[in-house]
XYZ file of C-alpha atoms in Angstrom:
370
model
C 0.000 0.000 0.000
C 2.374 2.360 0.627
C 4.304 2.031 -2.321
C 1.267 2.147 -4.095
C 0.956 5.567 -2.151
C 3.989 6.876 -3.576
C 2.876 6.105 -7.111
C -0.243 8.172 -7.047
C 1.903 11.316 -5.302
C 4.845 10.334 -7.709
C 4.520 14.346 -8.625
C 3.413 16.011 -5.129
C 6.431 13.498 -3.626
C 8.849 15.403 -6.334
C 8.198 19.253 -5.433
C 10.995 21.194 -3.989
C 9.605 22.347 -0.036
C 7.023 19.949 -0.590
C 8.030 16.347 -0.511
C 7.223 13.440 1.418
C 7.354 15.323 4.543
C 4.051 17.701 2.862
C 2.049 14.721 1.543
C 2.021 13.188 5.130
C 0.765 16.533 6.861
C -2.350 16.409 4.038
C -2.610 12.507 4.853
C -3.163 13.490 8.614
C -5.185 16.102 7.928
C -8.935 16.314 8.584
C -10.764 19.248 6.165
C -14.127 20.094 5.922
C -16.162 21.366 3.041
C -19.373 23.291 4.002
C -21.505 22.984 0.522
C -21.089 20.426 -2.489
C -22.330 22.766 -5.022
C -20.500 25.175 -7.703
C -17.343 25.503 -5.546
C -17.838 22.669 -3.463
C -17.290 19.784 -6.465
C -13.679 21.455 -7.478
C -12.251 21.321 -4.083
C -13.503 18.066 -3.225
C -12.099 16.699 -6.467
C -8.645 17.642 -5.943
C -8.110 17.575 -2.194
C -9.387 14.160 -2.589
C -7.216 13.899 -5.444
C -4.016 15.513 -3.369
C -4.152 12.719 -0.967
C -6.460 14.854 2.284
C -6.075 11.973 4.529
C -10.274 12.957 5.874
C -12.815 14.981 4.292
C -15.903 16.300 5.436
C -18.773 16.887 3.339
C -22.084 19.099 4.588
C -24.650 19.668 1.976
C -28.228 18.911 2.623
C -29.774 19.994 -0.896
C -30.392 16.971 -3.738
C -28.450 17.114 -7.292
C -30.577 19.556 -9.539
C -30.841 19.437 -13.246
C -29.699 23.522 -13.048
C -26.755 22.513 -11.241
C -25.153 20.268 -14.136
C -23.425 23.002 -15.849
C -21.296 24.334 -12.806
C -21.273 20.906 -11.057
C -19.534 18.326 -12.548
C -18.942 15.960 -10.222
C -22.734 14.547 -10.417
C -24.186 13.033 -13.933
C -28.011 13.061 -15.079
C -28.813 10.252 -13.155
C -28.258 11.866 -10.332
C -30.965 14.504 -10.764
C -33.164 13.715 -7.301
C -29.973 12.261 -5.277
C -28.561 13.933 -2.010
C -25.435 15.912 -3.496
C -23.371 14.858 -0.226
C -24.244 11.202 -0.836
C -23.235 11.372 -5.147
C -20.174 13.279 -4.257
C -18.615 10.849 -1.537
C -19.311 7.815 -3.234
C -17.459 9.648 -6.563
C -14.726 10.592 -4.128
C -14.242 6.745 -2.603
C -13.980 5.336 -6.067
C -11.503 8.326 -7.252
C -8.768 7.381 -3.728
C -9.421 4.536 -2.241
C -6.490 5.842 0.704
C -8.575 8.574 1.875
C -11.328 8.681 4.361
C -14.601 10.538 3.126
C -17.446 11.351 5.614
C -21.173 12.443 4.454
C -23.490 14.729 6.418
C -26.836 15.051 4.583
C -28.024 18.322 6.580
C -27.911 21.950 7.009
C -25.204 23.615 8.730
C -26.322 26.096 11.409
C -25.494 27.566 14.792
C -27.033 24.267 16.190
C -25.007 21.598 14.941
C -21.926 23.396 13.446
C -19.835 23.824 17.220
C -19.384 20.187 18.037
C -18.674 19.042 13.923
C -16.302 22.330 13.026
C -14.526 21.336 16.393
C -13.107 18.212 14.751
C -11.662 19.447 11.379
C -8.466 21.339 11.320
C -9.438 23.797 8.516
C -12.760 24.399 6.953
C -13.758 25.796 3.307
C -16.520 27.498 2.818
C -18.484 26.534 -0.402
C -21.746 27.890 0.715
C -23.895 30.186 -1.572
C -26.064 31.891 1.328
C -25.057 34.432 4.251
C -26.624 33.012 6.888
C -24.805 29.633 6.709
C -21.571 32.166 5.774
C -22.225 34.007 9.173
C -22.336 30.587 10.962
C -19.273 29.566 9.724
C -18.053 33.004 10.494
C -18.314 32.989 13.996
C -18.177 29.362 15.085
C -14.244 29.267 12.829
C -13.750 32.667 14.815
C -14.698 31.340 18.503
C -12.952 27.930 17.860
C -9.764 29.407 15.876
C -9.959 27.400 12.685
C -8.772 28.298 10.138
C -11.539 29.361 7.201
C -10.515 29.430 3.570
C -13.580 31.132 2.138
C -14.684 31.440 -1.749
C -17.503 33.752 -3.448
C -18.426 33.775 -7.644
C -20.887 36.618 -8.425
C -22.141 36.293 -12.842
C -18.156 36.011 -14.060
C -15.991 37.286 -11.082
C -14.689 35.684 -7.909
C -12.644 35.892 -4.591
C -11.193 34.369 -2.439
C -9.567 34.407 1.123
C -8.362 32.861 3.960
C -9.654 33.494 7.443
C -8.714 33.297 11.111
C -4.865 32.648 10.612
C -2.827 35.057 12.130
C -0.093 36.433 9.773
C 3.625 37.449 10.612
C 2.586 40.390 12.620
C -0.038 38.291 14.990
C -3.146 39.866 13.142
C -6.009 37.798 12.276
C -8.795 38.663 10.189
C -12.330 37.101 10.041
C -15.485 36.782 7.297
C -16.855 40.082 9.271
C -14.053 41.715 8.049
C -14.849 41.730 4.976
C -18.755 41.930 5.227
C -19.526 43.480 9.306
C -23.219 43.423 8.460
C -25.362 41.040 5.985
C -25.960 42.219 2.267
C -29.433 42.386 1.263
C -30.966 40.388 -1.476
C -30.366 43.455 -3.842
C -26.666 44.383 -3.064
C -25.868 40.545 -3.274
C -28.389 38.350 -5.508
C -27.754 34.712 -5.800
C -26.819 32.951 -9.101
C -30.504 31.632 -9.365
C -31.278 35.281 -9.860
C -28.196 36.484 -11.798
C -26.915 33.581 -13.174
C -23.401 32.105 -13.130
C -20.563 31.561 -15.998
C -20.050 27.624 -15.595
C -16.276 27.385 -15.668
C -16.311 30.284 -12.457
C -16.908 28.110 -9.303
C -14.308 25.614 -10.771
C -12.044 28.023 -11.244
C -12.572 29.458 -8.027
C -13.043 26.770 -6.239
C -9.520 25.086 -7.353
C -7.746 28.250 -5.952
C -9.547 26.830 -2.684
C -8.386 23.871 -2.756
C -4.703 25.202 -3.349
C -4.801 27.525 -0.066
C -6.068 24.618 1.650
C -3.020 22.730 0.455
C -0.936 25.728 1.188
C -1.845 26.076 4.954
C -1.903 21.954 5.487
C 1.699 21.816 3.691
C 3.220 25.185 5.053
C 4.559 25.987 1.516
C 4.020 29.120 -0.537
C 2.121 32.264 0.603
C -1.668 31.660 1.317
C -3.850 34.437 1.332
C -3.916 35.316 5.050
C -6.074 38.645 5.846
C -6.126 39.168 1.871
C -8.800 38.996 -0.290
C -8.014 38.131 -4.176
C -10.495 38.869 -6.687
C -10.609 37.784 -10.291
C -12.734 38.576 -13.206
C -12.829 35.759 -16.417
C -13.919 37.727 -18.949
C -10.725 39.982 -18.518
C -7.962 38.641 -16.378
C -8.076 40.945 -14.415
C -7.429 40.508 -10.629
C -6.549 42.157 -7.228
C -5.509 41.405 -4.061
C -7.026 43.730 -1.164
C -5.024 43.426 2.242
C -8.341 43.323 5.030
C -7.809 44.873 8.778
C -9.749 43.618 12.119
C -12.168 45.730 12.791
C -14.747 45.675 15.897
C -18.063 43.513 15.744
C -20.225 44.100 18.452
C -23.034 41.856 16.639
C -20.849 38.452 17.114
C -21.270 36.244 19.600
C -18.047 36.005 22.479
C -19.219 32.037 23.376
C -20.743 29.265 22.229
C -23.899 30.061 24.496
C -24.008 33.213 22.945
C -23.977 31.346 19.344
C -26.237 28.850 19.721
C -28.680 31.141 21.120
C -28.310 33.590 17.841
C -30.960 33.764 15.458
C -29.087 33.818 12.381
C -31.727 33.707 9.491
C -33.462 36.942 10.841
C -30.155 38.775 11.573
C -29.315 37.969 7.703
C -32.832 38.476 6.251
C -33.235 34.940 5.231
C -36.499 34.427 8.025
C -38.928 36.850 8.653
C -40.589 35.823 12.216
C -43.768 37.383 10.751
C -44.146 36.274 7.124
C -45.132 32.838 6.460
C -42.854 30.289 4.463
C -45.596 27.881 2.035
C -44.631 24.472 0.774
C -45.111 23.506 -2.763
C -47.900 20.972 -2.047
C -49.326 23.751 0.062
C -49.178 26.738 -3.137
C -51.055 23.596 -4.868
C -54.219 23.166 -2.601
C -54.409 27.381 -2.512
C -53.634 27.960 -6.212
C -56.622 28.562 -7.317
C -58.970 29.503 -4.290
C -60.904 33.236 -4.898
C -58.887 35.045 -2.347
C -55.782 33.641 -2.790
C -53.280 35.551 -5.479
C -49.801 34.014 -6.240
C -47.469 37.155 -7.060
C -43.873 36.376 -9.129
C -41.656 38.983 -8.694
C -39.262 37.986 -10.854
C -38.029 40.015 -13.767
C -40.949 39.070 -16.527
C -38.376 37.098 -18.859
C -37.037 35.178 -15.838
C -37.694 30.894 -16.701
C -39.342 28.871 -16.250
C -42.817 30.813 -16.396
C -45.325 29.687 -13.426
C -48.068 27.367 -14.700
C -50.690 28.489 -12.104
C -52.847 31.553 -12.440
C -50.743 34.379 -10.992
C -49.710 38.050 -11.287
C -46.268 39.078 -12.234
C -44.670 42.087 -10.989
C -40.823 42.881 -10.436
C -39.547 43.518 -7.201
C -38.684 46.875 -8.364
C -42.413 47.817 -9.434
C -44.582 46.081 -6.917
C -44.289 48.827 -3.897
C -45.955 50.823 -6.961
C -48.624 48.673 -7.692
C -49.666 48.232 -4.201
C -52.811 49.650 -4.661
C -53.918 46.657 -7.170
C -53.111 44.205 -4.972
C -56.370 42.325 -3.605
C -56.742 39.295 -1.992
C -56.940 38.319 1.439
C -54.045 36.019 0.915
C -50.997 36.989 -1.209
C -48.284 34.647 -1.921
C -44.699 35.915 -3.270
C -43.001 33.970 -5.659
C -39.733 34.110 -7.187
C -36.885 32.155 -8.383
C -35.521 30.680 -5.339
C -37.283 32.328 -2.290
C -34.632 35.324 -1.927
C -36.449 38.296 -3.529
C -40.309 36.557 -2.809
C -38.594 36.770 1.210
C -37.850 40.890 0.385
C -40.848 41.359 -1.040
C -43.295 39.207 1.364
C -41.542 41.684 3.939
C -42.365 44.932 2.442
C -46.040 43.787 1.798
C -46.424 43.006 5.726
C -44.976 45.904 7.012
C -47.110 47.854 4.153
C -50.434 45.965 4.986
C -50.159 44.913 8.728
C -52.737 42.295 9.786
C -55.022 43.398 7.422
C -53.810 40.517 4.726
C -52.183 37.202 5.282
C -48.521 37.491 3.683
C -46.287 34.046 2.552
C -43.708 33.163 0.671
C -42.700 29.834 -1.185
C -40.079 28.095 0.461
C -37.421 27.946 -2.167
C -38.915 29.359 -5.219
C -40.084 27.856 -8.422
C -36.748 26.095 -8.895
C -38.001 23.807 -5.555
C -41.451 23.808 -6.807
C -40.527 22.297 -10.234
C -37.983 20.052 -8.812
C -40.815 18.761 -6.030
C -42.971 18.234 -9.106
C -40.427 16.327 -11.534
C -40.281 13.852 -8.327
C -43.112 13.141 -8.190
Protein backbone atom coordinates (compact mmCIF):
# COMPACT_ATOMS: atom_id res chain seq x y z
CA UNK A 1 0.00 0.00 0.00
CA UNK A 2 2.37 2.36 0.63
CA UNK A 3 4.30 2.03 -2.32
CA UNK A 4 1.27 2.15 -4.10
CA UNK A 5 0.96 5.57 -2.15
CA UNK A 6 3.99 6.88 -3.58
CA UNK A 7 2.88 6.11 -7.11
CA UNK A 8 -0.24 8.17 -7.05
CA UNK A 9 1.90 11.32 -5.30
CA UNK A 10 4.85 10.33 -7.71
CA UNK A 11 4.52 14.35 -8.63
CA UNK A 12 3.41 16.01 -5.13
CA UNK A 13 6.43 13.50 -3.63
CA UNK A 14 8.85 15.40 -6.33
CA UNK A 15 8.20 19.25 -5.43
CA UNK A 16 11.00 21.19 -3.99
CA UNK A 17 9.61 22.35 -0.04
CA UNK A 18 7.02 19.95 -0.59
CA UNK A 19 8.03 16.35 -0.51
CA UNK A 20 7.22 13.44 1.42
CA UNK A 21 7.35 15.32 4.54
CA UNK A 22 4.05 17.70 2.86
CA UNK A 23 2.05 14.72 1.54
CA UNK A 24 2.02 13.19 5.13
CA UNK A 25 0.76 16.53 6.86
CA UNK A 26 -2.35 16.41 4.04
CA UNK A 27 -2.61 12.51 4.85
CA UNK A 28 -3.16 13.49 8.61
CA UNK A 29 -5.18 16.10 7.93
CA UNK A 30 -8.94 16.31 8.58
CA UNK A 31 -10.76 19.25 6.17
CA UNK A 32 -14.13 20.09 5.92
CA UNK A 33 -16.16 21.37 3.04
CA UNK A 34 -19.37 23.29 4.00
CA UNK A 35 -21.50 22.98 0.52
CA UNK A 36 -21.09 20.43 -2.49
CA UNK A 37 -22.33 22.77 -5.02
CA UNK A 38 -20.50 25.17 -7.70
CA UNK A 39 -17.34 25.50 -5.55
CA UNK A 40 -17.84 22.67 -3.46
CA UNK A 41 -17.29 19.78 -6.46
CA UNK A 42 -13.68 21.45 -7.48
CA UNK A 43 -12.25 21.32 -4.08
CA UNK A 44 -13.50 18.07 -3.23
CA UNK A 45 -12.10 16.70 -6.47
CA UNK A 46 -8.65 17.64 -5.94
CA UNK A 47 -8.11 17.58 -2.19
CA UNK A 48 -9.39 14.16 -2.59
CA UNK A 49 -7.22 13.90 -5.44
CA UNK A 50 -4.02 15.51 -3.37
CA UNK A 51 -4.15 12.72 -0.97
CA UNK A 52 -6.46 14.85 2.28
CA UNK A 53 -6.08 11.97 4.53
CA UNK A 54 -10.27 12.96 5.87
CA UNK A 55 -12.82 14.98 4.29
CA UNK A 56 -15.90 16.30 5.44
CA UNK A 57 -18.77 16.89 3.34
CA UNK A 58 -22.08 19.10 4.59
CA UNK A 59 -24.65 19.67 1.98
CA UNK A 60 -28.23 18.91 2.62
CA UNK A 61 -29.77 19.99 -0.90
CA UNK A 62 -30.39 16.97 -3.74
CA UNK A 63 -28.45 17.11 -7.29
CA UNK A 64 -30.58 19.56 -9.54
CA UNK A 65 -30.84 19.44 -13.25
CA UNK A 66 -29.70 23.52 -13.05
CA UNK A 67 -26.76 22.51 -11.24
CA UNK A 68 -25.15 20.27 -14.14
CA UNK A 69 -23.43 23.00 -15.85
CA UNK A 70 -21.30 24.33 -12.81
CA UNK A 71 -21.27 20.91 -11.06
CA UNK A 72 -19.53 18.33 -12.55
CA UNK A 73 -18.94 15.96 -10.22
CA UNK A 74 -22.73 14.55 -10.42
CA UNK A 75 -24.19 13.03 -13.93
CA UNK A 76 -28.01 13.06 -15.08
CA UNK A 77 -28.81 10.25 -13.15
CA UNK A 78 -28.26 11.87 -10.33
CA UNK A 79 -30.96 14.50 -10.76
CA UNK A 80 -33.16 13.71 -7.30
CA UNK A 81 -29.97 12.26 -5.28
CA UNK A 82 -28.56 13.93 -2.01
CA UNK A 83 -25.44 15.91 -3.50
CA UNK A 84 -23.37 14.86 -0.23
CA UNK A 85 -24.24 11.20 -0.84
CA UNK A 86 -23.23 11.37 -5.15
CA UNK A 87 -20.17 13.28 -4.26
CA UNK A 88 -18.61 10.85 -1.54
CA UNK A 89 -19.31 7.82 -3.23
CA UNK A 90 -17.46 9.65 -6.56
CA UNK A 91 -14.73 10.59 -4.13
CA UNK A 92 -14.24 6.74 -2.60
CA UNK A 93 -13.98 5.34 -6.07
CA UNK A 94 -11.50 8.33 -7.25
CA UNK A 95 -8.77 7.38 -3.73
CA UNK A 96 -9.42 4.54 -2.24
CA UNK A 97 -6.49 5.84 0.70
CA UNK A 98 -8.58 8.57 1.87
CA UNK A 99 -11.33 8.68 4.36
CA UNK A 100 -14.60 10.54 3.13
CA UNK A 101 -17.45 11.35 5.61
CA UNK A 102 -21.17 12.44 4.45
CA UNK A 103 -23.49 14.73 6.42
CA UNK A 104 -26.84 15.05 4.58
CA UNK A 105 -28.02 18.32 6.58
CA UNK A 106 -27.91 21.95 7.01
CA UNK A 107 -25.20 23.61 8.73
CA UNK A 108 -26.32 26.10 11.41
CA UNK A 109 -25.49 27.57 14.79
CA UNK A 110 -27.03 24.27 16.19
CA UNK A 111 -25.01 21.60 14.94
CA UNK A 112 -21.93 23.40 13.45
CA UNK A 113 -19.84 23.82 17.22
CA UNK A 114 -19.38 20.19 18.04
CA UNK A 115 -18.67 19.04 13.92
CA UNK A 116 -16.30 22.33 13.03
CA UNK A 117 -14.53 21.34 16.39
CA UNK A 118 -13.11 18.21 14.75
CA UNK A 119 -11.66 19.45 11.38
CA UNK A 120 -8.47 21.34 11.32
CA UNK A 121 -9.44 23.80 8.52
CA UNK A 122 -12.76 24.40 6.95
CA UNK A 123 -13.76 25.80 3.31
CA UNK A 124 -16.52 27.50 2.82
CA UNK A 125 -18.48 26.53 -0.40
CA UNK A 126 -21.75 27.89 0.71
CA UNK A 127 -23.89 30.19 -1.57
CA UNK A 128 -26.06 31.89 1.33
CA UNK A 129 -25.06 34.43 4.25
CA UNK A 130 -26.62 33.01 6.89
CA UNK A 131 -24.81 29.63 6.71
CA UNK A 132 -21.57 32.17 5.77
CA UNK A 133 -22.23 34.01 9.17
CA UNK A 134 -22.34 30.59 10.96
CA UNK A 135 -19.27 29.57 9.72
CA UNK A 136 -18.05 33.00 10.49
CA UNK A 137 -18.31 32.99 14.00
CA UNK A 138 -18.18 29.36 15.09
CA UNK A 139 -14.24 29.27 12.83
CA UNK A 140 -13.75 32.67 14.81
CA UNK A 141 -14.70 31.34 18.50
CA UNK A 142 -12.95 27.93 17.86
CA UNK A 143 -9.76 29.41 15.88
CA UNK A 144 -9.96 27.40 12.68
CA UNK A 145 -8.77 28.30 10.14
CA UNK A 146 -11.54 29.36 7.20
CA UNK A 147 -10.52 29.43 3.57
CA UNK A 148 -13.58 31.13 2.14
CA UNK A 149 -14.68 31.44 -1.75
CA UNK A 150 -17.50 33.75 -3.45
CA UNK A 151 -18.43 33.77 -7.64
CA UNK A 152 -20.89 36.62 -8.42
CA UNK A 153 -22.14 36.29 -12.84
CA UNK A 154 -18.16 36.01 -14.06
CA UNK A 155 -15.99 37.29 -11.08
CA UNK A 156 -14.69 35.68 -7.91
CA UNK A 157 -12.64 35.89 -4.59
CA UNK A 158 -11.19 34.37 -2.44
CA UNK A 159 -9.57 34.41 1.12
CA UNK A 160 -8.36 32.86 3.96
CA UNK A 161 -9.65 33.49 7.44
CA UNK A 162 -8.71 33.30 11.11
CA UNK A 163 -4.87 32.65 10.61
CA UNK A 164 -2.83 35.06 12.13
CA UNK A 165 -0.09 36.43 9.77
CA UNK A 166 3.63 37.45 10.61
CA UNK A 167 2.59 40.39 12.62
CA UNK A 168 -0.04 38.29 14.99
CA UNK A 169 -3.15 39.87 13.14
CA UNK A 170 -6.01 37.80 12.28
CA UNK A 171 -8.79 38.66 10.19
CA UNK A 172 -12.33 37.10 10.04
CA UNK A 173 -15.48 36.78 7.30
CA UNK A 174 -16.85 40.08 9.27
CA UNK A 175 -14.05 41.72 8.05
CA UNK A 176 -14.85 41.73 4.98
CA UNK A 177 -18.75 41.93 5.23
CA UNK A 178 -19.53 43.48 9.31
CA UNK A 179 -23.22 43.42 8.46
CA UNK A 180 -25.36 41.04 5.99
CA UNK A 181 -25.96 42.22 2.27
CA UNK A 182 -29.43 42.39 1.26
CA UNK A 183 -30.97 40.39 -1.48
CA UNK A 184 -30.37 43.45 -3.84
CA UNK A 185 -26.67 44.38 -3.06
CA UNK A 186 -25.87 40.54 -3.27
CA UNK A 187 -28.39 38.35 -5.51
CA UNK A 188 -27.75 34.71 -5.80
CA UNK A 189 -26.82 32.95 -9.10
CA UNK A 190 -30.50 31.63 -9.37
CA UNK A 191 -31.28 35.28 -9.86
CA UNK A 192 -28.20 36.48 -11.80
CA UNK A 193 -26.92 33.58 -13.17
CA UNK A 194 -23.40 32.10 -13.13
CA UNK A 195 -20.56 31.56 -16.00
CA UNK A 196 -20.05 27.62 -15.60
CA UNK A 197 -16.28 27.39 -15.67
CA UNK A 198 -16.31 30.28 -12.46
CA UNK A 199 -16.91 28.11 -9.30
CA UNK A 200 -14.31 25.61 -10.77
CA UNK A 201 -12.04 28.02 -11.24
CA UNK A 202 -12.57 29.46 -8.03
CA UNK A 203 -13.04 26.77 -6.24
CA UNK A 204 -9.52 25.09 -7.35
CA UNK A 205 -7.75 28.25 -5.95
CA UNK A 206 -9.55 26.83 -2.68
CA UNK A 207 -8.39 23.87 -2.76
CA UNK A 208 -4.70 25.20 -3.35
CA UNK A 209 -4.80 27.52 -0.07
CA UNK A 210 -6.07 24.62 1.65
CA UNK A 211 -3.02 22.73 0.45
CA UNK A 212 -0.94 25.73 1.19
CA UNK A 213 -1.84 26.08 4.95
CA UNK A 214 -1.90 21.95 5.49
CA UNK A 215 1.70 21.82 3.69
CA UNK A 216 3.22 25.18 5.05
CA UNK A 217 4.56 25.99 1.52
CA UNK A 218 4.02 29.12 -0.54
CA UNK A 219 2.12 32.26 0.60
CA UNK A 220 -1.67 31.66 1.32
CA UNK A 221 -3.85 34.44 1.33
CA UNK A 222 -3.92 35.32 5.05
CA UNK A 223 -6.07 38.65 5.85
CA UNK A 224 -6.13 39.17 1.87
CA UNK A 225 -8.80 39.00 -0.29
CA UNK A 226 -8.01 38.13 -4.18
CA UNK A 227 -10.49 38.87 -6.69
CA UNK A 228 -10.61 37.78 -10.29
CA UNK A 229 -12.73 38.58 -13.21
CA UNK A 230 -12.83 35.76 -16.42
CA UNK A 231 -13.92 37.73 -18.95
CA UNK A 232 -10.72 39.98 -18.52
CA UNK A 233 -7.96 38.64 -16.38
CA UNK A 234 -8.08 40.95 -14.41
CA UNK A 235 -7.43 40.51 -10.63
CA UNK A 236 -6.55 42.16 -7.23
CA UNK A 237 -5.51 41.40 -4.06
CA UNK A 238 -7.03 43.73 -1.16
CA UNK A 239 -5.02 43.43 2.24
CA UNK A 240 -8.34 43.32 5.03
CA UNK A 241 -7.81 44.87 8.78
CA UNK A 242 -9.75 43.62 12.12
CA UNK A 243 -12.17 45.73 12.79
CA UNK A 244 -14.75 45.68 15.90
CA UNK A 245 -18.06 43.51 15.74
CA UNK A 246 -20.22 44.10 18.45
CA UNK A 247 -23.03 41.86 16.64
CA UNK A 248 -20.85 38.45 17.11
CA UNK A 249 -21.27 36.24 19.60
CA UNK A 250 -18.05 36.00 22.48
CA UNK A 251 -19.22 32.04 23.38
CA UNK A 252 -20.74 29.27 22.23
CA UNK A 253 -23.90 30.06 24.50
CA UNK A 254 -24.01 33.21 22.95
CA UNK A 255 -23.98 31.35 19.34
CA UNK A 256 -26.24 28.85 19.72
CA UNK A 257 -28.68 31.14 21.12
CA UNK A 258 -28.31 33.59 17.84
CA UNK A 259 -30.96 33.76 15.46
CA UNK A 260 -29.09 33.82 12.38
CA UNK A 261 -31.73 33.71 9.49
CA UNK A 262 -33.46 36.94 10.84
CA UNK A 263 -30.15 38.78 11.57
CA UNK A 264 -29.31 37.97 7.70
CA UNK A 265 -32.83 38.48 6.25
CA UNK A 266 -33.23 34.94 5.23
CA UNK A 267 -36.50 34.43 8.02
CA UNK A 268 -38.93 36.85 8.65
CA UNK A 269 -40.59 35.82 12.22
CA UNK A 270 -43.77 37.38 10.75
CA UNK A 271 -44.15 36.27 7.12
CA UNK A 272 -45.13 32.84 6.46
CA UNK A 273 -42.85 30.29 4.46
CA UNK A 274 -45.60 27.88 2.03
CA UNK A 275 -44.63 24.47 0.77
CA UNK A 276 -45.11 23.51 -2.76
CA UNK A 277 -47.90 20.97 -2.05
CA UNK A 278 -49.33 23.75 0.06
CA UNK A 279 -49.18 26.74 -3.14
CA UNK A 280 -51.06 23.60 -4.87
CA UNK A 281 -54.22 23.17 -2.60
CA UNK A 282 -54.41 27.38 -2.51
CA UNK A 283 -53.63 27.96 -6.21
CA UNK A 284 -56.62 28.56 -7.32
CA UNK A 285 -58.97 29.50 -4.29
CA UNK A 286 -60.90 33.24 -4.90
CA UNK A 287 -58.89 35.05 -2.35
CA UNK A 288 -55.78 33.64 -2.79
CA UNK A 289 -53.28 35.55 -5.48
CA UNK A 290 -49.80 34.01 -6.24
CA UNK A 291 -47.47 37.16 -7.06
CA UNK A 292 -43.87 36.38 -9.13
CA UNK A 293 -41.66 38.98 -8.69
CA UNK A 294 -39.26 37.99 -10.85
CA UNK A 295 -38.03 40.02 -13.77
CA UNK A 296 -40.95 39.07 -16.53
CA UNK A 297 -38.38 37.10 -18.86
CA UNK A 298 -37.04 35.18 -15.84
CA UNK A 299 -37.69 30.89 -16.70
CA UNK A 300 -39.34 28.87 -16.25
CA UNK A 301 -42.82 30.81 -16.40
CA UNK A 302 -45.33 29.69 -13.43
CA UNK A 303 -48.07 27.37 -14.70
CA UNK A 304 -50.69 28.49 -12.10
CA UNK A 305 -52.85 31.55 -12.44
CA UNK A 306 -50.74 34.38 -10.99
CA UNK A 307 -49.71 38.05 -11.29
CA UNK A 308 -46.27 39.08 -12.23
CA UNK A 309 -44.67 42.09 -10.99
CA UNK A 310 -40.82 42.88 -10.44
CA UNK A 311 -39.55 43.52 -7.20
CA UNK A 312 -38.68 46.87 -8.36
CA UNK A 313 -42.41 47.82 -9.43
CA UNK A 314 -44.58 46.08 -6.92
CA UNK A 315 -44.29 48.83 -3.90
CA UNK A 316 -45.96 50.82 -6.96
CA UNK A 317 -48.62 48.67 -7.69
CA UNK A 318 -49.67 48.23 -4.20
CA UNK A 319 -52.81 49.65 -4.66
CA UNK A 320 -53.92 46.66 -7.17
CA UNK A 321 -53.11 44.21 -4.97
CA UNK A 322 -56.37 42.33 -3.61
CA UNK A 323 -56.74 39.30 -1.99
CA UNK A 324 -56.94 38.32 1.44
CA UNK A 325 -54.05 36.02 0.92
CA UNK A 326 -51.00 36.99 -1.21
CA UNK A 327 -48.28 34.65 -1.92
CA UNK A 328 -44.70 35.92 -3.27
CA UNK A 329 -43.00 33.97 -5.66
CA UNK A 330 -39.73 34.11 -7.19
CA UNK A 331 -36.88 32.16 -8.38
CA UNK A 332 -35.52 30.68 -5.34
CA UNK A 333 -37.28 32.33 -2.29
CA UNK A 334 -34.63 35.32 -1.93
CA UNK A 335 -36.45 38.30 -3.53
CA UNK A 336 -40.31 36.56 -2.81
CA UNK A 337 -38.59 36.77 1.21
CA UNK A 338 -37.85 40.89 0.38
CA UNK A 339 -40.85 41.36 -1.04
CA UNK A 340 -43.29 39.21 1.36
CA UNK A 341 -41.54 41.68 3.94
CA UNK A 342 -42.37 44.93 2.44
CA UNK A 343 -46.04 43.79 1.80
CA UNK A 344 -46.42 43.01 5.73
CA UNK A 345 -44.98 45.90 7.01
CA UNK A 346 -47.11 47.85 4.15
CA UNK A 347 -50.43 45.97 4.99
CA UNK A 348 -50.16 44.91 8.73
CA UNK A 349 -52.74 42.30 9.79
CA UNK A 350 -55.02 43.40 7.42
CA UNK A 351 -53.81 40.52 4.73
CA UNK A 352 -52.18 37.20 5.28
CA UNK A 353 -48.52 37.49 3.68
CA UNK A 354 -46.29 34.05 2.55
CA UNK A 355 -43.71 33.16 0.67
CA UNK A 356 -42.70 29.83 -1.18
CA UNK A 357 -40.08 28.09 0.46
CA UNK A 358 -37.42 27.95 -2.17
CA UNK A 359 -38.91 29.36 -5.22
CA UNK A 360 -40.08 27.86 -8.42
CA UNK A 361 -36.75 26.09 -8.90
CA UNK A 362 -38.00 23.81 -5.55
CA UNK A 363 -41.45 23.81 -6.81
CA UNK A 364 -40.53 22.30 -10.23
CA UNK A 365 -37.98 20.05 -8.81
CA UNK A 366 -40.82 18.76 -6.03
CA UNK A 367 -42.97 18.23 -9.11
CA UNK A 368 -40.43 16.33 -11.53
CA UNK A 369 -40.28 13.85 -8.33
CA UNK A 370 -43.11 13.14 -8.19
Amino acid sequence: MEQNNHARYARQYALLDFGEQGQTKLAQARVLIVGAGGLGCPVLQYLCAAGVGHIGIVDADKVALSNLHRQPLYRTTDVGRLKAEVAAAVLRAQNDTITVAEYAFHLNNQNAWDLVSSYDIIVDCTDNFETRYVLCDVCALLHKPLVYGAIYTYEGQVAVFNVSDSAGIRCQYRDLFPVPPSSEEAPDCATTGVLGVLPGVIGLLQANEVIKLLAGIGEPLINKLYTIGLLDYQSVTIRLQPQHHPDAPGSRIAFEAANYGYYCGSANEHVALISSAELDAIAHQSDTLLIDVRALDELPRLSLPHRSIPLELLMANVHELEGSHLVLICQSGVRSARAADWLKNYFGNKQTISHLQGGILAYQSEKNDE
